[in-house]
Short mmCIF file of C-alpha atoms and ligand atoms in Angstrom, two decimals:
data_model
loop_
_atom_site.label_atom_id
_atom_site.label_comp_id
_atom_site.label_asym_id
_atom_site.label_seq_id
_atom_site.Cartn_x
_atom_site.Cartn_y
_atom_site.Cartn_z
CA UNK W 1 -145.37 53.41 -56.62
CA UNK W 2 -143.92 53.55 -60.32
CA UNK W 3 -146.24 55.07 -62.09
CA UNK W 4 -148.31 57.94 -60.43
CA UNK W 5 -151.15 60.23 -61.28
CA UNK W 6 -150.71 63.74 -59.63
CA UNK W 7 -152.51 66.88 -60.23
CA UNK W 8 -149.85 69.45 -60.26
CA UNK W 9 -147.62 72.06 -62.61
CA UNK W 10 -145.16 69.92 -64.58
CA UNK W 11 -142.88 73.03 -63.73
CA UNK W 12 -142.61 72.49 -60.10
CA UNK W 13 -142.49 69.22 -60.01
CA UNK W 14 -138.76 68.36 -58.35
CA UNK W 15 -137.83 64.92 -60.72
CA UNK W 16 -135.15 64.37 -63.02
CA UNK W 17 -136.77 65.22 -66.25
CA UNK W 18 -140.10 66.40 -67.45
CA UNK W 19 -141.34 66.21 -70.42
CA UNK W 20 -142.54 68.90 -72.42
CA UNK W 21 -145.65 68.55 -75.46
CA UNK W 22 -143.64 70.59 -78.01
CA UNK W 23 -144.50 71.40 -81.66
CA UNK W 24 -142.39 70.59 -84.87
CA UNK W 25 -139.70 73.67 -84.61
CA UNK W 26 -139.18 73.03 -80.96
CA UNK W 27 -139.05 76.97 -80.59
CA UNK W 28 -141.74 77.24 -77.85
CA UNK W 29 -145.62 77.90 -78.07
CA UNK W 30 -148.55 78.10 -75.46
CA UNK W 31 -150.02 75.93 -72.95
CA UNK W 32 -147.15 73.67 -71.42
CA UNK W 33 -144.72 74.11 -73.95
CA UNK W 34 -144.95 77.89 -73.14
CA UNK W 35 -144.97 77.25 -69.28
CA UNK W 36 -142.23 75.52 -69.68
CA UNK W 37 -139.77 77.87 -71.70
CA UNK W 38 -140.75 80.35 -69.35
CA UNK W 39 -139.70 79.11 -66.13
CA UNK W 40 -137.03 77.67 -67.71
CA UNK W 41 -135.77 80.83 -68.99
CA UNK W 42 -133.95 81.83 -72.36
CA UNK W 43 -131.51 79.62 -72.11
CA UNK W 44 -133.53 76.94 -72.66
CA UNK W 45 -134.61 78.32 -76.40
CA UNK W 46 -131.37 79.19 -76.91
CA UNK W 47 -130.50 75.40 -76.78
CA UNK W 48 -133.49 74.19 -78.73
CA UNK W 49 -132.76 76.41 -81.36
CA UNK W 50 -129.43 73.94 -82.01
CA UNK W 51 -131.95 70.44 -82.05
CA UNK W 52 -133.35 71.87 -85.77
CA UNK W 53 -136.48 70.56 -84.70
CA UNK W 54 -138.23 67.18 -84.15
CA UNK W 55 -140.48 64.88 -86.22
CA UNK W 56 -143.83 64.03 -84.35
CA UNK W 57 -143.82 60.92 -82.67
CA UNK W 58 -140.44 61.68 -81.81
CA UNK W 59 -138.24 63.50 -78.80
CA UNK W 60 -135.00 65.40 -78.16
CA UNK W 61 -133.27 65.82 -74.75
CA UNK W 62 -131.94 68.96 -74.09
CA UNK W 63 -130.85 71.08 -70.00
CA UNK W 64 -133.32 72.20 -67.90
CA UNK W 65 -131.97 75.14 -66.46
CA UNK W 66 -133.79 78.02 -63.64
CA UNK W 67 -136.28 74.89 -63.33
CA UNK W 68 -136.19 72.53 -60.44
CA UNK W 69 -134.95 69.14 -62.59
CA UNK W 70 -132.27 68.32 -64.60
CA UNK W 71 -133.28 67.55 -67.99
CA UNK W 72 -136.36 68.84 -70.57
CA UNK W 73 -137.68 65.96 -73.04
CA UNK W 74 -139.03 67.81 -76.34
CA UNK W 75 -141.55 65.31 -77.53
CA UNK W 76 -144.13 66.43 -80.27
CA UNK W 77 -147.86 64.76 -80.50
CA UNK W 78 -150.04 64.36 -83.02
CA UNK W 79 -153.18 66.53 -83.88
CA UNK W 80 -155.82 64.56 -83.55
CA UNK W 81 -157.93 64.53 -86.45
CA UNK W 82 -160.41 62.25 -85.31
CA UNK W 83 -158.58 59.35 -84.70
CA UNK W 84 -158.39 57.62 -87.97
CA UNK W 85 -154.93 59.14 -89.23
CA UNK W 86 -152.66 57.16 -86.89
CA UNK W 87 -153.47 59.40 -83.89
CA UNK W 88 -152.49 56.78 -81.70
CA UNK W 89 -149.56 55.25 -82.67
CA UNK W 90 -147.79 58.46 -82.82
CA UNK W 91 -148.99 59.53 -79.38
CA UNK W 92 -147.67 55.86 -77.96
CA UNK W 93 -144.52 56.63 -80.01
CA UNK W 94 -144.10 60.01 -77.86
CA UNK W 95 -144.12 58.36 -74.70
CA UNK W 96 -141.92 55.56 -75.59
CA UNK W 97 -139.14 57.75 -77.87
CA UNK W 98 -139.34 60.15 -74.35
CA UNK W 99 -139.11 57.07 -71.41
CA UNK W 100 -136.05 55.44 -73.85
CA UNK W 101 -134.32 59.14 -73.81
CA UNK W 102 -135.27 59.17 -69.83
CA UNK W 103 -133.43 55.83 -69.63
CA UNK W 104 -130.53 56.80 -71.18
CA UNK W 105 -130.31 60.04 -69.17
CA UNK W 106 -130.46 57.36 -65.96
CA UNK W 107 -133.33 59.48 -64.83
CA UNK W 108 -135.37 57.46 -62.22
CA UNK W 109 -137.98 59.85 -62.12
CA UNK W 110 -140.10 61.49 -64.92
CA UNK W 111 -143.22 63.82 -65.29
CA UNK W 112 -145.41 63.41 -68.37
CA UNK W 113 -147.91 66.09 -69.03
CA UNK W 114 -151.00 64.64 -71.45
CA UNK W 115 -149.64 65.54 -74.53
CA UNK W 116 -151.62 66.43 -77.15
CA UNK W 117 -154.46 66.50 -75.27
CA UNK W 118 -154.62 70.17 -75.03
CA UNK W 119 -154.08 72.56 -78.55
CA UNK W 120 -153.82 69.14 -80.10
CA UNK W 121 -157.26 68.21 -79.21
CA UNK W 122 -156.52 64.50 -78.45
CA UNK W 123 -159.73 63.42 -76.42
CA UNK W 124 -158.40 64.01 -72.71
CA UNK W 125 -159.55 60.60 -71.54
CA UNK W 126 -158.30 58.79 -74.29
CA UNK W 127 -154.99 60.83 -74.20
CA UNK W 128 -154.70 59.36 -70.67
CA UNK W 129 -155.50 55.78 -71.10
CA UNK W 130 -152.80 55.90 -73.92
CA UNK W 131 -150.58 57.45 -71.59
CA UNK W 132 -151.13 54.79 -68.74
CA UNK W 133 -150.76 51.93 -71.08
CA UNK W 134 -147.71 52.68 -72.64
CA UNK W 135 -145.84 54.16 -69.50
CA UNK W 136 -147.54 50.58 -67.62
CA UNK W 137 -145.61 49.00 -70.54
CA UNK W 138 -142.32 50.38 -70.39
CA UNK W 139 -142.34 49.75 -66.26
CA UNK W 140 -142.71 46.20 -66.82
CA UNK W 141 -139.45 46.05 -67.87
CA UNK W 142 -137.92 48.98 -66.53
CA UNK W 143 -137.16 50.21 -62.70
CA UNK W 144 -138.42 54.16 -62.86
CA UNK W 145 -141.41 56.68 -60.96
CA UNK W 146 -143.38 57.86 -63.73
CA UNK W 147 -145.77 60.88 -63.48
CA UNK W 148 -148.54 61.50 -65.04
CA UNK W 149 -149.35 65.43 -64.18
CA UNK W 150 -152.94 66.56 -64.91
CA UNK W 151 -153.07 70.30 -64.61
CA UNK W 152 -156.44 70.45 -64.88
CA UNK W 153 -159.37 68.13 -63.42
CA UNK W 154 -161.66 67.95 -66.56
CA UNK W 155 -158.23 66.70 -68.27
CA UNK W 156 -159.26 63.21 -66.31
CA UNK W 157 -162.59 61.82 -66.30
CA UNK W 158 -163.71 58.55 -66.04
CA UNK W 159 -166.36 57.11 -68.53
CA UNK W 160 -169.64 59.30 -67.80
CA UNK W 161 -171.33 56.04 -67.31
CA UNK W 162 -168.65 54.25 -64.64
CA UNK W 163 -168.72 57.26 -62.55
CA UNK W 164 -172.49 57.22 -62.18
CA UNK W 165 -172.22 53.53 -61.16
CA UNK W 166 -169.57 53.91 -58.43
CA UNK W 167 -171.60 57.18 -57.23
CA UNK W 168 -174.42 54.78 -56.97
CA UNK W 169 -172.57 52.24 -55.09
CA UNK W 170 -171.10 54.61 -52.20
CA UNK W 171 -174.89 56.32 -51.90
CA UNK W 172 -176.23 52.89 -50.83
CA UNK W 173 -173.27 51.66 -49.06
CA UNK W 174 -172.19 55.15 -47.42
CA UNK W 175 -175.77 55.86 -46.31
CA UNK W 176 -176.48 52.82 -44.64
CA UNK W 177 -173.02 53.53 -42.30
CA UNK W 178 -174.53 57.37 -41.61
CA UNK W 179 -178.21 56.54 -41.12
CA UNK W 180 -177.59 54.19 -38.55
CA UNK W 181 -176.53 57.14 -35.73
CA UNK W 182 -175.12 56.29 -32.32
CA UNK W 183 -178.67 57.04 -30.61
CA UNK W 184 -179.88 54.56 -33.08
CA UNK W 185 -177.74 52.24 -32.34
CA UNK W 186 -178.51 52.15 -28.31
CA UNK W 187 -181.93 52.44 -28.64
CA UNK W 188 -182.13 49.14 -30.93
CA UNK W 189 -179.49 47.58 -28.32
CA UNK W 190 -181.99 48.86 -25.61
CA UNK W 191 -185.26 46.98 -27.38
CA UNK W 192 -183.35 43.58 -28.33
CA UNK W 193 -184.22 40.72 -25.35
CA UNK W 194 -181.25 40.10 -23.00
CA UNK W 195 -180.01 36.48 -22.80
CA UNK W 196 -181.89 35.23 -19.64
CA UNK W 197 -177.92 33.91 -18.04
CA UNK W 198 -180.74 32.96 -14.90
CA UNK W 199 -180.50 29.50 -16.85
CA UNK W 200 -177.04 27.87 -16.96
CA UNK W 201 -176.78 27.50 -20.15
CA UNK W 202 -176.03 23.23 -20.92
CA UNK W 203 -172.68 22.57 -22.86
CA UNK W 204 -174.92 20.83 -25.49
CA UNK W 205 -176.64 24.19 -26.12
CA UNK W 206 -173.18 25.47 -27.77
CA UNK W 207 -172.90 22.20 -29.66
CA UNK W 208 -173.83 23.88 -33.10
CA UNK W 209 -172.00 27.01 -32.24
CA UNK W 210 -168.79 24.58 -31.88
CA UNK W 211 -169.45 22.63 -34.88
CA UNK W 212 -169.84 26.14 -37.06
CA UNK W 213 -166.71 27.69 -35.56
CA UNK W 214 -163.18 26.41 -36.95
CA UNK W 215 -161.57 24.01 -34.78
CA UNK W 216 -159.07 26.15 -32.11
CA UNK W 217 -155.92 24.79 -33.20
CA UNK W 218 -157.09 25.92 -37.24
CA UNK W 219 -158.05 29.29 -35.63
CA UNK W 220 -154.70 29.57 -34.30
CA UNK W 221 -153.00 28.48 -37.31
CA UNK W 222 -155.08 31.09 -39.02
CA UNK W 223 -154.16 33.62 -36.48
CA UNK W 224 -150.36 32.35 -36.68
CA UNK W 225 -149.87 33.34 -40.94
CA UNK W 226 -148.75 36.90 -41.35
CA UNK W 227 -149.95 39.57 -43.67
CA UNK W 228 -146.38 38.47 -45.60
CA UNK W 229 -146.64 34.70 -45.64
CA UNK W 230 -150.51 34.79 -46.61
CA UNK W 231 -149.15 37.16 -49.16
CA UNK W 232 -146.69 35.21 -50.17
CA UNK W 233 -148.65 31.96 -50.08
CA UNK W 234 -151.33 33.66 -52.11
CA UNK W 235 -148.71 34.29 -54.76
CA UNK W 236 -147.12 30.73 -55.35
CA UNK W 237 -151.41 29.50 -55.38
CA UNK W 238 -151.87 32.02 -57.95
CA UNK W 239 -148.99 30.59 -59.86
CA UNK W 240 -147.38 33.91 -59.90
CA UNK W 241 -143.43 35.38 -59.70
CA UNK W 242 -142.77 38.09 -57.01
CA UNK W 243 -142.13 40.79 -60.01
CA UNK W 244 -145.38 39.83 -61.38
CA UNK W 245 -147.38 40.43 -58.42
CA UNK W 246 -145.65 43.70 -57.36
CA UNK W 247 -145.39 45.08 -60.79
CA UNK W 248 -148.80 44.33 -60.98
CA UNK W 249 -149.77 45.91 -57.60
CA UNK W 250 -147.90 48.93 -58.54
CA UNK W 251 -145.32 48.67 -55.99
CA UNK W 252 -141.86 49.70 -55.94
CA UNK W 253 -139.26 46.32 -55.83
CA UNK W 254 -137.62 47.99 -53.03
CA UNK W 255 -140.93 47.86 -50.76
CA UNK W 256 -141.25 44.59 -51.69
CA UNK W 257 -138.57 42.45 -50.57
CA UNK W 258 -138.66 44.63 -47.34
CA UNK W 259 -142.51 43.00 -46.87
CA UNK W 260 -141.18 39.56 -48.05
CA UNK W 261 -137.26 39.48 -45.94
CA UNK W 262 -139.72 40.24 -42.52
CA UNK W 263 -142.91 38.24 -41.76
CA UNK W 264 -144.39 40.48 -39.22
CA UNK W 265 -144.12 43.96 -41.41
CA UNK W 266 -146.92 45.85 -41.22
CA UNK W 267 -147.98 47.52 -44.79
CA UNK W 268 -150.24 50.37 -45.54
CA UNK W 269 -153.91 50.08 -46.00
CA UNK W 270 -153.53 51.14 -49.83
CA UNK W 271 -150.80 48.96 -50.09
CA UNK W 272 -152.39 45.90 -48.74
CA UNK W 273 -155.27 46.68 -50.92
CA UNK W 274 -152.88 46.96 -53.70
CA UNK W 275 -151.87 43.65 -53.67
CA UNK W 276 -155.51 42.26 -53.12
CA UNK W 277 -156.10 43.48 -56.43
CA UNK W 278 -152.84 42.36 -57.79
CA UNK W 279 -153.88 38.70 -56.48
CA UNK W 280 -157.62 39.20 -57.75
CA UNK W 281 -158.62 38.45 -54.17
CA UNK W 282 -162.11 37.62 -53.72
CA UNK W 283 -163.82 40.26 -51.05
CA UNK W 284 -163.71 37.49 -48.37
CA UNK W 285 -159.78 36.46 -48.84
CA UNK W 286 -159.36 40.90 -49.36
CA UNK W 287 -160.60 41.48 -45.65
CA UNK W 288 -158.69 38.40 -44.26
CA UNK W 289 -155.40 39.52 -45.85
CA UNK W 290 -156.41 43.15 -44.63
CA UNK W 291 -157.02 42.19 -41.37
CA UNK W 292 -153.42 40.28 -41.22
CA UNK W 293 -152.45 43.98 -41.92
CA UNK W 294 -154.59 45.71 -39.16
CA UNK W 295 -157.15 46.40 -41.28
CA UNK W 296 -161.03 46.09 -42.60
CA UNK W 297 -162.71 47.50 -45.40
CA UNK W 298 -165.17 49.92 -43.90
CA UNK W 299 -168.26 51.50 -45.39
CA UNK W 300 -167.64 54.81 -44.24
CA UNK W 301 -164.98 55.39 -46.24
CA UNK W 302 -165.40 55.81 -49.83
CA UNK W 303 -161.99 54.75 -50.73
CA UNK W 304 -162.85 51.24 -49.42
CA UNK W 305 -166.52 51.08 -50.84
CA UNK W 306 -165.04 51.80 -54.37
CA UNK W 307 -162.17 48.87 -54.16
CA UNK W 308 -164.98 46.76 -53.00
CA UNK W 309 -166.69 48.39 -55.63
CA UNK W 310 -164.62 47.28 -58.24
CA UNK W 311 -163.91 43.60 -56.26
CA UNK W 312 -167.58 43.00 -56.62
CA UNK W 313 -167.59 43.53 -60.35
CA UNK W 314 -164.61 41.30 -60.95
CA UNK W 315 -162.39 44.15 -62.45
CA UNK W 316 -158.99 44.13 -61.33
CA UNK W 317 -157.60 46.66 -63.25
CA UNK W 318 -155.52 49.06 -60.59
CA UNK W 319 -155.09 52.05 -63.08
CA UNK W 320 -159.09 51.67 -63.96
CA UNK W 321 -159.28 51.86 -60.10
CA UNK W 322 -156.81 54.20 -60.02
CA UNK W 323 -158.53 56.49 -62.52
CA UNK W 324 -161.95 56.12 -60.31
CA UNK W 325 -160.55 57.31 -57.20
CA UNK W 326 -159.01 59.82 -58.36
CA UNK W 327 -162.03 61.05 -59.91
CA UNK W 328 -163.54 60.94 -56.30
CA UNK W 329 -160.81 62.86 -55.14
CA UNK W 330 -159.74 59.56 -53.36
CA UNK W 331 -155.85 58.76 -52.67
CA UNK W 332 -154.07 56.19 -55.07
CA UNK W 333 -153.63 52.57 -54.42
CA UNK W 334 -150.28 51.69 -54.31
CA UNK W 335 -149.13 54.52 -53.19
N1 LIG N 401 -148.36 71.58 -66.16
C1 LIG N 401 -148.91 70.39 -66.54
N2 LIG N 401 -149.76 70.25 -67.57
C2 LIG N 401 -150.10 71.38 -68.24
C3 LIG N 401 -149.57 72.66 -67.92
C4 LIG N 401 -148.67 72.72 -66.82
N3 LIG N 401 -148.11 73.88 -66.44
N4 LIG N 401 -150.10 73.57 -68.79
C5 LIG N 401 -150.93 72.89 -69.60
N5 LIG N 401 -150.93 71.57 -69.28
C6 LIG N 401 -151.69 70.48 -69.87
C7 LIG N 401 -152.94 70.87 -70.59
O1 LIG N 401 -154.02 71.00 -69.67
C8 LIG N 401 -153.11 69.66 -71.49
O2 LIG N 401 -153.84 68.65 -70.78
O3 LIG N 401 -150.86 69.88 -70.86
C9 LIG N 401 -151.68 69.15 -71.75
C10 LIG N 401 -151.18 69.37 -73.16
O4 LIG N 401 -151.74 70.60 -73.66
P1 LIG N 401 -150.87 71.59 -74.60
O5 LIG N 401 -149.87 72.27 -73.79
O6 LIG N 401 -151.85 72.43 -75.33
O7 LIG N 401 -150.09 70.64 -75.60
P2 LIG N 401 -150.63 69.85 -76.89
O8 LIG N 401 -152.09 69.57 -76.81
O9 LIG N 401 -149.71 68.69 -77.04
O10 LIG N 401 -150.40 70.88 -78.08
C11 LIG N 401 -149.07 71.20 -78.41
O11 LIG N 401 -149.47 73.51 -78.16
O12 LIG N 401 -148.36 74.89 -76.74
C12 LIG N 401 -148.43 74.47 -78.03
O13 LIG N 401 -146.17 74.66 -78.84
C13 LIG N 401 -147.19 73.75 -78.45
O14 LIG N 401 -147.81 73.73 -80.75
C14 LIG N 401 -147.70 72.94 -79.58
C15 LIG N 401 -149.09 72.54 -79.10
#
């Protein structure tokens, strides 16, 4: 899954850079920059004190020493003062300047933290959606895992508004699965009238029945297409390349041509789901490509209920769906 949003201390995480949100002199400070530089140790400073500094917007490379990767990316934001002083730009700059430095480095893995959105007081939502854009961006192009480390839940909230809605959606959906308790269940299978088999029952009664179901041989056709070849099938009716579709999906190349080179592998759920979205699947074509996998979209899960959720309203957006399950403490699609 290329880019990833993890809740974690950039300082443990075991990648080949991380990046920390310095300020101008580069010689250390609080909140990450400080967590940094300490488990780092003095060596670290010691080495910064040789970059003389960074402009904002930009980023310097330097060791990474007692911590568990291999290089530190010094990249300074901007202070947000409200959003009208280029804010923005310089906080995509950051990113970029940092992934190009990554590149060079031939790290394959990197951990953001949300600069600026700390000290710098860079709205934590926006910070992240700025973040997520410009990393999506760069992994268009580029093979790398990005992380996106959020050390703190209220450092990742979904619009106030979208969170009510989806809470909405899984009340209805969820209770309806819970109400409906085992006992229930026998008691209404108790009270429903048993077929009376006493009378045969006359070929012509299944006449409709036969006419609604799909002819055998297209339910064996249907049967015969694999998770893969509908998969693959969906992608040449969409008019899409294979990159397209698994960049869009958020899925490594890697995983991909292993699902395309056999036509009986068996995905994940998220993963199937993944490319559902990717596809812009309608719910119907979602659970037949699901099922093709093994799998259905149940409504005692909340993970499902929000992709169908989010199916339902026609947004396709994986990092917006991303963003809402993580807010439900859901796991990642893609992943
Ligand atoms: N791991 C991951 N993220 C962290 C950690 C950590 N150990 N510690 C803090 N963060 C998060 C904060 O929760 C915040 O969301 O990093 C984000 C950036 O916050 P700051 O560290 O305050 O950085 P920033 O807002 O960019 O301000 C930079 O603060 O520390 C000083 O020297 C630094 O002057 C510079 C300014």
């Amino acid at each position: 899954m290329p880019i990833q949003i993890v809740r974690n201390d950039i300082t443990k995480m075991k990648v080949d850079a991380i990046v920390n949100a310095a300020n101008n002199s580069l010689l250390g400070g609080g909140g990450v920059d400080g967590a940094i530089h300490k488990a780092a140790g003095p060596k670290l400073l010691a080495e910064c004190r040789t970059l003389s500094g960074c402009e904002t917007g930009g980023a310097k490379i330097t060791g990474a020493y007692k911590l568990p990767c291999k290089f530190v990316i010094h990249t300074v934001g901007p202070v947000w003062q409200g959003g009208g002083f280029g804010e923005r730009e310089k906080l995509v700059s950051c990113y970029r300047r940092s992934l190009e430095l990554a590149k060079k480095a031939c790290c394959e893995t990197v951990a953001f933290p949300l600069i600026s959105s700390g000290v710098y007081g860079y709205p934590k939502d926006q910070a992240l959606r700025v973040a997520v854009d410009t990393v999506s961006e760069f992994l268009s192009e580029n093979d790398m895992t990005v992380y996106i480390v959020i050390f703190d839940k209220a450092s990742y909230r979904i619009g106030e508004k979208l969170f009510k809605d989806i809470e909405e959606y899984i009340d209805d959906r969820y209770a309806e699965e819970h109400t409906d308790s085992v006992s229930e269940r026998i008691r209404r299978m108790n009270a429903a009238p048993m077929p009376d088999f006493s009378k045969s029952i006359q070929y012509g009664d299944m006449a409709p029945m036969a006419a609604a179901a799909p002819s055998l041989a297209d339910a064996v056709k249907q049967l015969d297409e694999s998770f893969s070849e509908m998969l693959l099938r969906k992608i040449d009716e969409r008019g899409m390349t294979d990159s397209q579709c698994y960049k869009k999906a958020n899925i490594d190349r890697k995983l991909f041509s292993k699902i395309r080179s056999d036509r009986l592998y068996k995905p994940s759920k998220p993963t199937a789901i993944a490319f559902a979205i990717a596809l812009e699947l309608s719910l119907g074509e979602t659970k037949e490509l699901l099922m093709k996998a093994g799998f259905a979209l149940s409504h005692s899960n909340k993970f499902d209920i929000i992709i169908e959720y989010f199916i339902e309203h026609g947004n396709y957006n994986i990092f917006e769906i991303n963003e809402a399950l993580f807010a439900f403490d859901q796991s990642l699609l893609g992943a």
